[in-house]
Structures are given as structure tokens and as C-alpha cells.
Short mmCIF file of C-alpha atoms in Angstrom, two decimals:
data_model
loop_
_atom_site.label_atom_id
_atom_site.label_comp_id
_atom_site.label_asym_id
_atom_site.label_seq_id
_atom_site.Cartn_x
_atom_site.Cartn_y
_atom_site.Cartn_z
CA UNK P 1 5.74 45.03 -14.10
CA UNK P 2 7.80 47.75 -13.92
CA UNK P 3 9.79 46.60 -10.58
CA UNK P 4 11.85 49.22 -8.25
CA UNK P 5 15.37 47.73 -6.72
CA UNK P 6 16.79 50.34 -4.39
CA UNK P 7 19.51 47.77 -2.63
CA UNK P 8 22.86 49.48 -1.57
CA UNK P 9 26.27 48.97 -4.04
CA UNK P 10 27.11 45.75 -2.16
CA UNK P 11 24.41 44.01 -3.49
CA UNK P 12 23.12 44.79 -6.54
CA UNK P 13 19.95 43.42 -9.52
CA UNK P 14 19.72 45.20 -12.13
CA UNK P 15 16.52 43.15 -14.35
CA UNK P 16 15.89 44.20 -17.71
CA UNK P 17 13.89 42.90 -20.30
CA UNK P 18 14.49 42.86 -23.98
CA UNK P 19 13.31 40.42 -27.32
CA UNK P 20 15.64 38.22 -27.93
CA UNK P 21 15.29 34.24 -28.62
CA UNK P 22 12.00 32.18 -27.68
CA UNK P 23 12.78 30.05 -24.40
CA UNK P 24 10.11 28.51 -22.34
CA UNK P 25 10.00 30.64 -19.47
CA UNK P 26 7.47 33.11 -20.61
CA UNK P 27 4.59 32.70 -22.81
CA UNK P 28 6.05 35.61 -25.08
CA UNK P 29 9.70 36.15 -26.43
CA UNK P 30 11.43 37.71 -23.23
CA UNK P 31 14.47 37.47 -21.67
CA UNK P 32 15.83 38.88 -18.32
CA UNK P 33 19.19 39.27 -17.81
CA UNK P 34 20.38 39.86 -14.40
CA UNK P 35 23.76 41.50 -13.12
CA UNK P 36 25.45 40.86 -9.76
CA UNK P 37 27.87 42.72 -7.82
CA UNK P 38 29.82 42.33 -4.55
CA UNK P 39 32.37 43.92 -2.62
CA UNK P 40 33.21 41.11 -0.94
CA UNK P 41 34.62 38.46 -2.65
CA UNK P 42 32.70 35.39 -3.10
CA UNK P 43 30.33 36.14 -0.37
CA UNK P 44 26.59 36.19 -2.20
CA UNK P 45 25.16 38.33 0.78
CA UNK P 46 26.48 41.26 1.88
CA UNK P 47 26.45 42.97 5.73
CA UNK P 48 24.37 45.44 5.08
CA UNK P 49 21.64 44.69 3.03
CA UNK P 50 18.11 46.63 2.66
CA UNK P 51 15.85 45.89 -0.29
CA UNK P 52 12.25 47.24 -1.15
CA UNK P 53 10.55 45.97 -4.15
CA UNK P 54 7.08 48.12 -5.04
CA UNK P 55 5.73 45.72 -7.62
CA UNK P 56 2.41 46.99 -9.86
CA UNK P 57 1.00 45.35 -12.99
CA UNK P 58 0.14 48.39 -15.40
CA UNK P 59 -1.77 48.08 -18.63
CA UNK P 60 1.21 48.80 -21.09
CA UNK P 61 2.78 44.99 -19.61
CA UNK P 62 -0.46 43.42 -20.24
CA UNK P 63 -0.39 44.52 -23.65
CA UNK P 64 2.93 43.77 -24.05
CA UNK P 65 2.38 40.28 -22.66
CA UNK P 66 -0.74 39.41 -25.18
CA UNK P 67 -2.60 39.19 -21.49
CA UNK P 68 -6.66 39.96 -20.61
CA UNK P 69 -7.28 41.39 -17.61
CA UNK P 70 -9.41 38.04 -16.60
CA UNK P 71 -6.27 36.09 -17.16
CA UNK P 72 -4.37 37.79 -13.86
CA UNK P 73 -5.45 35.71 -11.43
CA UNK P 74 -3.74 37.08 -7.83
CA UNK P 75 -1.18 34.43 -6.05
CA UNK P 76 -2.21 35.91 -2.73
CA UNK P 77 -5.76 34.73 -3.27
CA UNK P 78 -4.91 30.85 -3.78
CA UNK P 79 -8.40 29.53 -3.65
CA UNK P 80 -9.11 31.40 -7.31
CA UNK P 81 -6.88 28.43 -8.60
CA UNK P 82 -8.82 25.27 -7.31
CA UNK P 83 -10.26 23.91 -10.54
CA UNK P 84 -14.19 24.73 -10.91
CA UNK P 85 -14.71 21.33 -12.10
CA UNK P 86 -13.87 19.29 -8.94
CA UNK P 87 -16.56 18.48 -6.50
CA UNK P 88 -16.76 20.39 -3.35
CA UNK P 89 -16.54 17.69 -0.28
CA UNK P 90 -19.78 17.96 2.31
CA UNK P 91 -18.07 20.47 5.19
CA UNK P 92 -19.72 18.96 8.21
CA UNK P 93 -17.85 15.11 7.75
CA UNK P 94 -14.67 17.25 6.25
CA UNK P 95 -14.60 18.90 9.73
CA UNK P 96 -15.11 15.60 11.67
CA UNK P 97 -12.27 13.96 8.95
CA UNK P 98 -9.69 16.90 10.32
CA UNK P 99 -9.89 15.87 14.12
CA UNK P 100 -9.86 11.26 13.09
CA UNK P 101 -7.78 10.95 9.92
CA UNK P 102 -4.69 11.48 12.16
CA UNK P 103 -2.26 10.11 14.09
CA UNK P 104 -2.42 7.57 16.87
CA UNK P 105 -1.62 10.90 19.38
CA UNK P 106 -3.12 13.34 17.74
CA UNK P 107 -6.40 11.78 16.67
CA UNK P 108 -9.28 13.83 18.62
CA UNK P 109 -12.48 12.18 19.23
CA UNK P 110 -15.40 13.34 18.19
CA UNK P 111 -18.03 14.54 21.23
CA UNK P 112 -21.16 12.89 21.43
CA UNK P 113 -22.96 16.21 19.69
CA UNK P 114 -20.54 16.04 16.67
CA UNK P 115 -20.67 12.47 16.27
CA UNK P 116 -24.49 12.31 16.17
CA UNK P 117 -24.06 15.22 13.53
CA UNK P 118 -21.68 13.39 11.40
CA UNK P 119 -23.65 10.45 11.47
CA UNK P 120 -27.27 12.06 10.61
CA UNK P 121 -25.22 14.03 7.80
CA UNK P 122 -24.09 10.58 6.35
CA UNK P 123 -27.44 9.15 6.39
CA UNK P 124 -28.97 11.89 4.99
CA UNK P 125 -26.98 11.78 1.87
CA UNK P 126 -26.73 8.41 1.46
CA UNK P 127 -30.47 8.78 0.94
CA UNK P 128 -30.69 11.57 -0.75
CA UNK P 129 -32.40 13.73 1.98
CA UNK P 130 -29.25 15.68 2.42
CA UNK P 131 -30.78 19.21 0.90
CA UNK P 132 -28.73 22.21 2.17
CA UNK P 133 -25.25 20.77 2.10
CA UNK P 134 -22.75 19.27 -0.52
CA UNK P 135 -23.29 15.57 -0.84
CA UNK P 136 -21.14 13.26 1.65
CA UNK P 137 -18.40 11.99 -1.43
CA UNK P 138 -17.53 8.19 -1.22
CA UNK P 139 -13.84 9.40 -1.07
CA UNK P 140 -15.16 11.44 2.08
CA UNK P 141 -17.15 7.46 3.13
CA UNK P 142 -14.12 5.85 2.56
CA UNK P 143 -11.60 8.11 4.82
CA UNK P 144 -13.88 8.82 7.94
CA UNK P 145 -15.07 5.40 8.12
CA UNK P 146 -11.00 3.68 7.72
CA UNK P 147 -10.12 6.12 10.57
CA UNK P 148 -12.59 5.10 12.59
CA UNK P 149 -11.64 1.07 12.10
CA UNK P 150 -7.89 1.84 12.56
CA UNK P 151 -8.92 3.82 15.51
CA UNK P 152 -11.17 0.79 16.95
CA UNK P 153 -8.69 -1.72 15.98
CA UNK P 154 -4.69 -0.19 16.87
CA UNK P 155 -4.83 2.95 18.10
CA UNK P 156 -3.94 3.61 22.36
CA UNK P 157 -6.94 3.76 24.53
CA UNK P 158 -6.51 7.48 24.62
CA UNK P 159 -7.45 8.30 21.30
CA UNK P 160 -9.70 5.36 20.32
CA UNK P 161 -13.61 5.83 20.17
CA UNK P 162 -15.14 8.29 22.82
CA UNK P 163 -18.20 7.73 24.67
CA UNK P 164 -20.38 9.57 22.99
CA UNK P 165 -19.17 8.35 18.99
CA UNK P 166 -20.08 4.37 20.47
CA UNK P 167 -23.54 5.64 21.39
CA UNK P 168 -24.10 8.00 18.08
CA UNK P 169 -22.64 4.51 16.35
CA UNK P 170 -25.07 2.00 17.81
CA UNK P 171 -27.92 4.18 16.91
CA UNK P 172 -27.12 5.12 13.40
CA UNK P 173 -25.42 1.36 12.25
CA UNK P 174 -28.32 -0.40 11.65
CA UNK P 175 -29.74 2.43 9.68
CA UNK P 176 -26.39 2.88 8.08
CA UNK P 177 -25.90 -0.58 6.97
CA UNK P 178 -29.77 -0.59 4.75
CA UNK P 179 -28.04 2.67 3.00
CA UNK P 180 -24.05 1.95 2.71
CA UNK P 181 -22.72 0.57 -0.67
CA UNK P 182 -21.21 -2.88 0.21
CA UNK P 183 -17.57 -1.46 -0.11
CA UNK P 184 -17.87 0.91 2.52
CA UNK P 185 -19.69 -1.41 4.79
CA UNK P 186 -16.47 -3.56 4.34
CA UNK P 187 -14.24 -0.31 5.92
CA UNK P 188 -16.47 0.39 8.61
CA UNK P 189 -16.26 -2.68 9.93
CA UNK P 190 -13.65 -5.96 7.79
CA UNK P 191 -14.20 -8.24 9.93
CA UNK P 192 -17.75 -8.19 11.03
CA UNK P 193 -16.29 -7.55 14.59
CA UNK P 194 -16.53 -3.51 15.70
CA UNK P 195 -20.23 -2.63 15.34
CA UNK P 196 -21.52 -5.72 16.78
CA UNK P 197 -24.38 -7.92 14.85
CA UNK P 198 -22.00 -10.14 13.05
CA UNK P 199 -22.05 -8.49 9.88
CA UNK P 200 -21.12 -10.95 6.75
CA UNK P 201 -20.65 -8.07 4.37
CA UNK P 202 -17.46 -7.08 5.78
CA UNK P 203 -15.66 -10.63 6.15
CA UNK P 204 -17.02 -11.71 2.49
CA UNK P 205 -16.35 -8.20 0.44
CA UNK P 206 -13.65 -8.81 -2.11
CA UNK P 207 -14.17 -5.87 -4.89
CA UNK P 208 -16.07 -5.89 -7.95
CA UNK P 209 -12.50 -6.80 -10.55
CA UNK P 210 -8.81 -8.03 -10.40
CA UNK P 211 -7.84 -4.49 -8.81
CA UNK P 212 -10.34 -4.05 -6.61
CA UNK P 213 -9.51 -7.34 -4.73
CA UNK P 214 -5.85 -6.36 -4.78
CA UNK P 215 -6.82 -3.15 -3.15
CA UNK P 216 -8.99 -4.89 -0.81
CA UNK P 217 -6.81 -7.44 0.02
CA UNK P 218 -4.00 -4.70 0.80
CA UNK P 219 -6.86 -2.79 2.81
CA UNK P 220 -7.84 -5.40 5.60
CA UNK P 221 -4.47 -5.21 6.36
CA UNK P 222 -3.94 -1.67 6.46
CA UNK P 223 -7.71 -1.31 8.58
CA UNK P 224 -5.77 -3.74 11.25
CA UNK P 225 -3.46 -1.42 11.65
CA UNK P 226 -0.57 -3.23 9.65
CA UNK P 227 1.65 -2.72 7.07
CA UNK P 228 2.50 -3.65 3.79
CA UNK P 229 5.95 -4.79 1.78
CA UNK P 230 7.07 -2.80 -0.99
CA UNK P 231 6.02 -4.51 -3.96
CA UNK P 232 2.13 -4.42 -2.64
CA UNK P 233 2.28 -1.23 -2.11
CA UNK P 234 3.76 -0.05 -5.75
CA UNK P 235 1.53 -2.97 -7.31
CA UNK P 236 -1.75 -1.67 -6.08
CA UNK P 237 -0.75 2.29 -6.62
CA UNK P 238 -0.07 1.04 -10.14
CA UNK P 239 -3.12 -1.27 -10.31
CA UNK P 240 -5.48 1.92 -9.57
CA UNK P 241 -3.47 4.76 -11.09
CA UNK P 242 -4.57 7.54 -12.90
CA UNK P 243 -8.11 7.92 -12.15
CA UNK P 244 -10.59 8.52 -14.67
CA UNK P 245 -11.70 11.74 -13.82
CA UNK P 246 -14.38 11.86 -16.59
CA UNK P 247 -16.42 8.79 -15.86
CA UNK P 248 -16.08 7.74 -19.25
CA UNK P 249 -14.69 4.34 -18.35
CA UNK P 250 -14.65 2.19 -14.98
CA UNK P 251 -12.51 2.78 -12.05
CA UNK P 252 -10.93 1.27 -9.21
CA UNK P 253 -13.43 2.63 -5.92
CA UNK P 254 -12.65 6.02 -4.51
CA UNK P 255 -13.93 4.57 -1.04
CA UNK P 256 -11.53 1.44 -0.87
CA UNK P 257 -8.87 4.42 -2.53
CA UNK P 258 -9.27 6.45 0.23
CA UNK P 259 -9.70 4.27 2.93
CA UNK P 260 -5.85 2.88 1.71
CA UNK P 261 -3.95 6.13 1.34
CA UNK P 262 -5.31 8.11 4.55
CA UNK P 263 -4.86 4.41 6.76
CA UNK P 264 -1.41 4.26 5.54
CA UNK P 265 -0.85 7.38 6.82
CA UNK P 266 -2.66 6.89 10.37
CA UNK P 267 -0.46 4.11 10.47
CA UNK P 268 2.74 5.70 10.11
CA UNK P 269 4.13 4.49 6.60
CA UNK P 270 7.59 2.13 7.10
CA UNK P 271 10.72 3.14 4.89
CA UNK P 272 9.11 0.15 1.97
CA UNK P 273 6.29 1.71 2.01
CA UNK P 274 7.31 5.61 1.45
CA UNK P 275 9.72 3.68 -1.31
CA UNK P 276 7.23 2.10 -3.21
CA UNK P 277 4.43 5.86 -3.30
CA UNK P 278 8.05 7.86 -3.83
CA UNK P 279 9.16 5.36 -6.99
CA UNK P 280 6.15 3.31 -8.16
CA UNK P 281 6.02 6.23 -11.74
CA UNK P 282 9.55 7.21 -12.28
CA UNK P 283 8.93 5.21 -15.92
CA UNK P 284 5.45 6.41 -16.19
CA UNK P 285 6.58 8.91 -19.20
CA UNK P 286 9.83 6.91 -20.38
CA UNK P 287 13.01 7.09 -18.19
CA UNK P 288 13.52 10.54 -17.19
CA UNK P 289 16.35 12.76 -19.50
CA UNK P 290 19.68 13.57 -18.78
CA UNK P 291 21.17 17.21 -18.51
CA UNK P 292 24.43 17.84 -19.14
CA UNK P 293 25.71 19.72 -16.70
CA UNK P 294 27.83 19.77 -13.92
CA UNK P 295 25.59 19.63 -10.98
CA UNK P 296 21.43 20.20 -10.32
CA UNK P 297 20.03 20.98 -7.24
CA UNK P 298 16.02 19.54 -6.74
CA UNK P 299 13.92 21.46 -4.50
CA UNK P 300 10.83 19.89 -2.80
CA UNK P 301 8.46 22.03 -1.04
CA UNK P 302 5.04 20.62 0.20
CA UNK P 303 3.16 20.67 -2.97
CA UNK P 304 0.01 22.59 -1.24
CA UNK P 305 1.75 25.77 -0.74
CA UNK P 306 1.70 28.58 1.72
CA UNK P 307 -1.12 30.20 3.38
CA UNK P 308 0.67 32.17 6.41
CA UNK P 309 4.42 32.66 5.04
CA UNK P 310 6.24 33.90 2.46
CA UNK P 311 8.01 30.61 0.28
CA UNK P 312 11.08 31.98 -0.71
CA UNK P 313 12.53 28.76 -2.33
CA UNK P 314 11.54 30.35 -6.41
CA UNK P 315 14.09 33.39 -5.66
CA UNK P 316 16.65 31.23 -4.16
CA UNK P 317 16.84 28.79 -6.85
CA UNK P 318 17.08 31.53 -9.66
CA UNK P 319 20.00 33.60 -7.71
CA UNK P 320 21.89 30.30 -7.36
CA UNK P 321 20.95 29.67 -11.62
CA UNK P 322 22.80 33.18 -11.85
CA UNK P 323 26.42 31.87 -10.67
CA UNK P 324 26.35 28.32 -12.61
CA UNK P 325 23.90 26.28 -10.05
CA UNK P 326 21.43 24.26 -12.06
CA UNK P 327 18.03 24.86 -10.32
CA UNK P 328 14.61 22.67 -10.71
CA UNK P 329 11.79 22.94 -9.05
CA UNK P 330 8.62 21.06 -8.94
CA UNK P 331 5.04 21.37 -7.51
CA UNK P 332 1.61 21.64 -8.45
CA UNK P 333 -0.83 25.15 -9.49
CA UNK P 334 -3.13 24.06 -6.57
CA UNK P 335 -3.30 21.24 -3.90
CA UNK P 336 -5.55 20.16 -1.08
CA UNK P 337 -5.55 20.11 2.00
CA UNK P 338 -4.15 24.15 2.59
CA UNK P 339 -4.31 24.96 -0.77
CA UNK P 340 -2.07 27.78 -0.36
CA UNK P 341 0.49 29.74 -2.47
CA UNK P 342 2.17 27.78 -4.58
CA UNK P 343 5.53 28.25 -7.14
CA UNK P 344 3.77 27.92 -9.87
CA UNK P 345 1.48 30.03 -9.10
CA UNK P 346 3.81 32.66 -8.87
CA UNK P 347 5.54 31.89 -12.22
CA UNK P 348 2.26 32.33 -13.76
CA UNK P 349 1.29 35.67 -12.05
CA UNK P 350 4.82 36.25 -13.76
CA UNK P 351 4.05 35.82 -17.11
CA UNK P 352 6.12 32.02 -17.34
CA UNK P 353 4.84 28.63 -19.02
CA UNK P 354 4.18 26.51 -16.10
CA UNK P 355 3.50 23.53 -19.42
CA UNK P 356 6.80 22.13 -19.69
CA UNK P 357 7.62 18.73 -20.55
CA UNK P 358 10.27 17.01 -18.44
CA UNK P 359 12.81 17.42 -22.15
CA UNK P 360 11.59 21.09 -22.18
CA UNK P 361 12.97 21.43 -18.05
CA UNK P 362 16.33 19.45 -19.61
CA UNK P 363 16.74 22.41 -22.10
CA UNK P 364 16.35 25.22 -19.84
CA UNK P 365 18.83 23.62 -17.55
CA UNK P 366 21.49 22.88 -20.02
CA UNK P 367 21.01 26.58 -21.46
CA UNK P 368 23.94 28.34 -19.58
CA UNK P 369 21.64 31.85 -19.87
CA UNK P 370 19.14 30.13 -17.86
CA UNK P 371 19.99 27.33 -15.52
CA UNK P 372 16.78 27.13 -13.78
CA UNK P 373 13.20 25.30 -14.77
CA UNK P 374 9.80 24.57 -12.96
CA UNK P 375 8.16 21.33 -14.03
CA UNK P 376 4.26 20.56 -13.26
CA UNK P 377 3.39 17.71 -11.37
CA UNK P 378 0.39 17.44 -13.92
CA UNK P 379 3.31 17.02 -16.76
CA UNK P 380 5.44 14.91 -15.32
CA UNK P 381 2.97 12.51 -13.22
CA UNK P 382 -0.34 12.29 -14.89
CA UNK P 383 -1.14 9.21 -12.56
CA UNK P 384 -0.39 11.31 -9.31
CA UNK P 385 -1.99 14.50 -10.51
CA UNK P 386 -5.20 12.86 -10.96
CA UNK P 387 -5.64 12.66 -6.94
CA UNK P 388 -6.12 15.80 -6.59
CA UNK P 389 -9.61 15.59 -6.07
CA UNK P 390 -9.39 13.00 -4.00
CA UNK P 391 -6.94 14.34 -1.97
CA UNK P 392 -9.17 17.18 -1.12
CA UNK P 393 -12.40 14.98 -0.03
CA UNK P 394 -9.27 12.87 2.38
CA UNK P 395 -8.63 16.04 4.30
CA UNK P 396 -5.71 15.19 5.80
CA UNK P 397 -1.99 14.48 3.84
CA UNK P 398 -1.60 11.00 2.22
CA UNK P 399 1.60 9.08 2.16
CA UNK P 400 2.15 10.73 -1.42
CA UNK P 401 2.42 14.02 0.15
CA UNK P 402 5.71 13.33 1.09
CA UNK P 403 7.12 10.99 -1.30
CA UNK P 404 6.49 14.13 -4.15
CA UNK P 405 9.02 16.33 -2.51
CA UNK P 406 12.32 13.90 -3.49
CA UNK P 407 10.93 13.36 -7.32
CA UNK P 408 14.60 13.43 -9.85
CA UNK P 409 12.08 14.74 -12.60
CA UNK P 410 15.33 15.55 -14.42
CA UNK P 411 18.96 13.59 -13.92
CA UNK P 412 22.04 15.33 -14.26
CA UNK P 413 25.55 13.83 -15.60
CA UNK P 414 26.82 15.52 -12.93
CA UNK P 415 26.47 15.91 -9.55
CA UNK P 416 23.13 16.09 -7.70
CA UNK P 417 21.14 16.98 -4.70
CA UNK P 418 18.24 17.53 -3.26
CA UNK P 419 17.02 19.85 -0.68
CA UNK P 420 12.81 18.75 0.96
CA UNK P 421 11.36 20.68 3.38
CA UNK P 422 9.65 18.84 6.37
CA UNK P 423 7.43 20.40 9.01
CA UNK P 424 6.55 17.44 11.32
CA UNK P 425 8.64 15.73 13.71
CA UNK P 426 9.70 11.96 12.27
CA UNK P 427 9.70 12.89 8.34
CA UNK P 428 13.60 14.34 8.44
CA UNK P 429 15.02 10.83 8.30
CA UNK P 430 12.42 8.79 5.74
CA UNK P 431 13.08 12.31 3.56
CA UNK P 432 16.78 11.48 3.99
CA UNK P 433 16.55 7.88 3.18
CA UNK P 434 14.66 8.47 -0.21
CA UNK P 435 16.78 10.93 -1.19
CA UNK P 436 19.81 8.49 -0.93
CA UNK P 437 17.42 5.98 -2.70
CA UNK P 438 17.75 8.72 -5.73
CA UNK P 439 22.10 8.02 -5.16
CA UNK P 440 22.16 11.92 -5.47
CA UNK P 441 25.62 12.93 -3.96
CA UNK P 442 24.33 14.67 -0.99
CA UNK P 443 20.67 15.72 0.80
CA UNK P 444 19.15 17.99 3.12
CA UNK P 445 16.22 18.71 4.97
CA UNK P 446 15.02 21.46 6.17
CA UNK P 447 12.25 22.48 8.71
CA UNK P 448 11.00 25.78 7.29
CA UNK P 449 7.79 27.97 8.12
CA UNK P 450 4.88 25.49 7.22
CA UNK P 451 6.94 23.02 6.26
CA UNK P 452 8.46 24.74 3.70
CA UNK P 453 12.17 25.64 2.75
CA UNK P 454 11.97 29.75 3.75
CA UNK P 455 13.68 29.50 7.53
CA UNK P 456 12.18 32.17 10.01
CA UNK P 457 14.25 35.35 11.41
CA UNK P 458 11.80 35.61 14.24
CA UNK P 459 12.92 35.28 17.65
CA UNK P 460 10.85 32.46 19.31
CA UNK P 461 11.29 30.15 22.32
CA UNK P 462 13.01 27.03 21.39
CA UNK P 463 9.62 25.45 22.60
CA UNK P 464 7.69 27.66 20.01
CA UNK P 465 6.86 24.77 17.44
CA UNK P 466 6.55 21.04 18.37
CA UNK P 467 9.84 18.64 18.35
CA UNK P 468 12.23 19.81 16.21
CA UNK P 469 13.07 23.93 15.89
CA UNK P 470 12.06 26.10 13.02
CA UNK P 471 15.53 26.10 11.33
CA UNK P 472 16.55 22.53 11.87
CA UNK P 473 18.40 21.43 9.24
CA UNK P 474 20.02 17.52 9.29
CA UNK P 475 21.70 16.04 6.24
CA UNK P 476 24.16 13.76 4.37
CA UNK P 477 27.36 14.26 1.81
CA UNK P 478 28.32 11.29 -0.19
CA UNK P 479 31.97 10.23 1.26
CA UNK P 480 33.34 9.61 -2.48
CA UNK P 481 32.85 13.70 -2.92
CA UNK P 482 35.72 15.91 -1.52
CA UNK P 483 35.07 18.36 0.70
CA UNK P 484 36.37 21.45 -1.19
CA UNK P 485 35.86 24.49 -1.88
CA UNK P 486 36.34 24.42 -5.64
CA UNK P 487 33.30 21.82 -4.88
CA UNK P 488 30.18 22.23 -6.81
CA UNK P 489 26.72 22.99 -5.59
CA UNK P 490 25.72 22.09 -2.27
CA UNK P 491 29.09 20.40 -1.66
CA UNK P 492 30.65 23.75 -1.66
CA UNK P 493 30.01 24.82 2.41
CA UNK P 494 30.81 28.47 1.77
CA UNK P 495 27.84 28.85 -1.20
CA UNK P 496 25.33 26.37 1.06
CA UNK P 497 25.73 28.76 3.34
CA UNK P 498 25.63 32.02 1.13
CA UNK P 499 22.04 30.28 0.00
CA UNK P 500 21.46 29.35 3.52
CA UNK P 501 21.47 33.41 4.36
CA UNK P 502 19.38 34.31 1.16
CA UNK P 503 16.69 32.43 1.89
CA UNK P 504 16.77 34.31 5.53
CA UNK P 505 16.95 37.15 3.74
CA UNK P 506 14.57 36.59 1.58
CA UNK P 507 11.75 34.52 4.03
CA UNK P 508 11.66 37.77 6.41
CA UNK P 509 9.55 39.18 3.73
CA UNK P 510 6.81 41.51 5.58
CA UNK P 511 3.85 41.90 2.36
CA UNK P 512 1.80 45.14 2.97
CA UNK P 513 -0.23 45.53 -0.32
CA UNK P 514 2.03 45.51 -2.83
CA UNK P 515 5.45 46.76 -0.70
CA UNK P 516 7.84 43.64 -0.18
CA UNK P 517 10.63 44.71 2.52
CA UNK P 518 13.09 42.54 2.59
CA UNK P 519 15.33 42.27 6.07
CA UNK P 520 18.58 41.28 7.68
CA UNK P 521 19.14 38.42 9.59
CA UNK P 522 22.75 36.26 11.13
CA UNK P 523 22.93 32.74 10.85
CA UNK P 524 24.74 30.48 13.78
CA UNK P 525 25.83 27.34 12.66
CA UNK P 526 27.55 24.66 13.94
CA UNK P 527 28.96 21.70 11.46
CA UNK P 528 30.63 18.82 11.94
CA UNK P 529 33.24 17.02 9.75
CA UNK P 530 31.77 13.62 9.97
CA UNK P 531 28.84 12.85 8.06
CA UNK P 532 25.58 13.50 8.58
CA UNK P 533 25.57 17.57 9.61
CA UNK P 534 22.90 19.08 11.28
CA UNK P 535 22.45 22.49 11.90
CA UNK P 536 19.96 25.00 13.83
CA UNK P 537 19.89 28.24 12.43
CA UNK P 538 19.32 30.99 14.39
CA UNK P 539 17.38 34.70 13.91
CA UNK P 540 19.30 37.82 14.96
CA UNK P 541 18.33 40.00 18.24
CA UNK P 542 17.29 43.49 17.51
CA UNK P 543 20.81 45.27 18.60
CA UNK P 544 22.45 43.06 15.77
CA UNK P 545 20.06 44.14 12.93
CA UNK P 546 20.68 48.10 14.42
CA UNK P 547 24.37 46.94 14.35
CA UNK P 548 24.56 46.05 10.78
#
């Protein structure tokens, strides 16, 4: 890749490729050397920066990397990374799930014509008469009827069933009872009280094996709008995962599992439940390795990627690694529901290996010439990775979409910090709670664009987004860590602010064909000496940019 960087003298990047020793970062024997110069002391970013990046993939580099044209997948078309082995969900039902499989105040009841169409689609699919659409999957049936049951049992009047939904259900339920399997009938009417007629299948259903019996018992509480304990959630997850995706061995009912996952999200998970999701598979492949580094920052962003704004964290982590701050990223190549551009896609596009084991990641973090690694969920948590297909059919994000951002695939002998992105208000405190449970020295949550860590430079009203404003940050630092400008990583406030400023510069990228134009910005930060620390970073005015 021919890369042309034309920065002003205050900040220079001089990339070069030379054949030296083998690293896990690339498929071939490549090592990139990076040089940084600054005329402003320890400041990472100068006041006047204009950086233009032009990239094109030429045939010489393709030959050098040993790639074929068919291997070059464009991250901008993120759907091309979706596995062709995954069965597609039924779109009619998926659109309905987007409306009803959400929280007590966000749910949008279906209109009568929508409800009739959805239930007719389910009936025709169950009878094998659906010709022009994908079949309705078991996971979709579980998610949809779980949402309908929880809405009937526990939601406020405004988001309970509409009159149109009730008329449609009264029309179709006698027919559906004869066509649907017992596990779906249980989900739709667990106590025989919702549909009328006193059905006996729901109250007496117990599952087909010990694993399903445990899941059914937990699901009864969830469908009633209730919550579970830490051990109960963790026990269910360990019983049913990983899913048997090859169908060579009998697995748990996907209808029951999808009902459980979306039901817990609709009821809004408690701290105990989120901790169970976060920690359930920590020892799946053995204890995490411990890297001999002075500090390690874990970056956690939504695994389903971005579709509207550039994700800058990959480049922020690479820059921080250049001045001795080890950085670990983790994620997936492609993840529903958004199916957007992810760090793994960008790394693969640049020729990096994304199949590192956690032990290989540890070696990269300890390497003084690198100090940077990416670990895929596929390699680190096979059980959670097996949920990808199910998550697409659930449509909405399950609890694991929150907990997976706070992972410690590799630990450090020195200080550790976790930075995680969020968007929907109410998840900032649970994320910080999970970070504290991990035992790290400091944690930070950022409300960036699309819930990622990339901050905005766009001028917008404070009320432009729901809840907290974009660029909101909140965090904590252990009281036994000295506050000194000689500290490491996120414990050094000056370096943290420089890192945030750099995220500002990167996140203002406008992508036009192959040109990336980075523009500067200004941060106004208010902090307190007491912990936790909360800040809101504001974009610059046009005049401020001109003045620079």
C-alpha cells in the first residue's frame, strides 16, 4: 500500500516496511517502523495539524504480500464479511422484532395490519407454505414471542399489546397452537393465562434434557419480568454454550435460548446478571496469561462495528503503543445487529493476522518494538463466538453485547486500565461496575459516535442525542494509585487528554473515495481532583479552527 502522509513539522509519521523478523502482526515478514517528532515538549498533538492520507492498493504490494485479488475485501462493504454459512432470518419478522424486542419505554406496538402480516408469516412458515421468503427461524420465534409475553406481563400500559395486536393474536393463536412446537407455545403463554382458553402446554412444559430444564426454570422468571441471581445466570450460560452449530450433536432449543437472552435485555439486566455474562467464560481456555509490561490498556467497543462514522481507536492504540503504553484491542470480524466496520476488518484489510491466540497477543504486548495486539472473540471465547448466528436472528442486542466490551483476555504485571464505549444512557455505570469487578486500576467510559470511542468534532445541540451528550466521559481511578505526571497510561492525566485530543483529530475523518482528510479540534475539559472523574469534550467553532 502506497501511503502518502503530508503533515506539518509539528507531527510526523514516517512509515517504512522492511523485511526483518517474523511477527504475528502480518501474514508476511513485515515490520513497520514509526518515527514521531514534536516541537512542543511532551505534547502528542501540535496546535496546527493538517494530515492528508491517500491510500491505494497496487499490484506490486499485492504480489509482495502474497495475496490474491479475491482476498481483498473492502471494509467499507462490511456485509461482505458475513459468513455465507449463516442462515438468513425472515425479514418480515425481523422488522417486527426491531419494534417489539426492546425496553419498557422504547417498544413500539405493531399496527393491526403489521400484526396480521407477522402472524400469517409465522403460520405459513410453520406449515411449510412460505415460498417467497426465508423461513422463520426458531431463534426468531423465541425472541418474538418472548417479547410479546414480557410486554403482556410486565410492561407499562403504553407499550403493552395494542388492540390491533390482540385482535390479530385472537385470530391466529388457535391455528398457531396446532402448528408451533411445544417450546414456542411455552414461551408465548408460559402460565396459560395470556392467550385465553387455559392452555396446558405452557404450565407443564419442562424441556427435553437437564440443560433445558434449568433454562426453562430460569426463563419462567424472565418471562414474568423478573430477575435472576449471579450463579443462576452463570449456570445457564455454561450449560447451553457453546451452541452446536454443526448439528452433529443435540443442542439446547434455540427458541428457548433466544427468548432468555432478549428477555433479560428487555427487563434491563441487574448488576448481578451483567457480572454473570461478563465472567462466565473467563477460564474457558485456561487462566489469562500475564504480560510483563508496566501498563496495559484494554479497549472495548461495540463488537458490531460502525456504519456511519469512522472508528479511530485502532489508530489511537497504535500511537499510544509507540510511546511505551501497551494496548490490547478485542472484537469480532462481523457481528449483528449492525454488521458494521470493525477493527478486525480494518486489520485484515491491511494484511494483519487476526487469528492470534491470547499467548501470542501476550508476546506482542511484551515486545518493545510493538506493544500492541488484537484478539478476536473467535480465538479467546469460542462459547460466546458461537452466538453470532443466533444474535443476528434475535435482532436486538443481548446482555453479552454490553459485557463483552469489558474483557481481560491478557492481564499485566503492571497497572491496567479499561476504556469502553457506550451510547444508550444507563449503561455507563454498569460498565464502570464491571471494570471495577475486573480489578483494574482505572476505567473510563466514553459516549462516542455510534457508541464507539471516537469522539465528534461536529457542532451540535446539547439535546441532539438522547440522554447524555456525545463526548461525555466518566471514569474512576484507584485511590492507591498516586496522581503524578510521572505515572503510566491512563493514570497520567496529561497523556490521557492528549490521547483524547488525538481521538478528536482522527474521528473528524471525512471519507471520500480513497482520501482521508483529518482536521483539528479543541477540547474543553473540566475535571475534579476527587474520583470519579467526569468530563464532556466540546467540538471547536469554525473560527477556532481558522485561528489555528
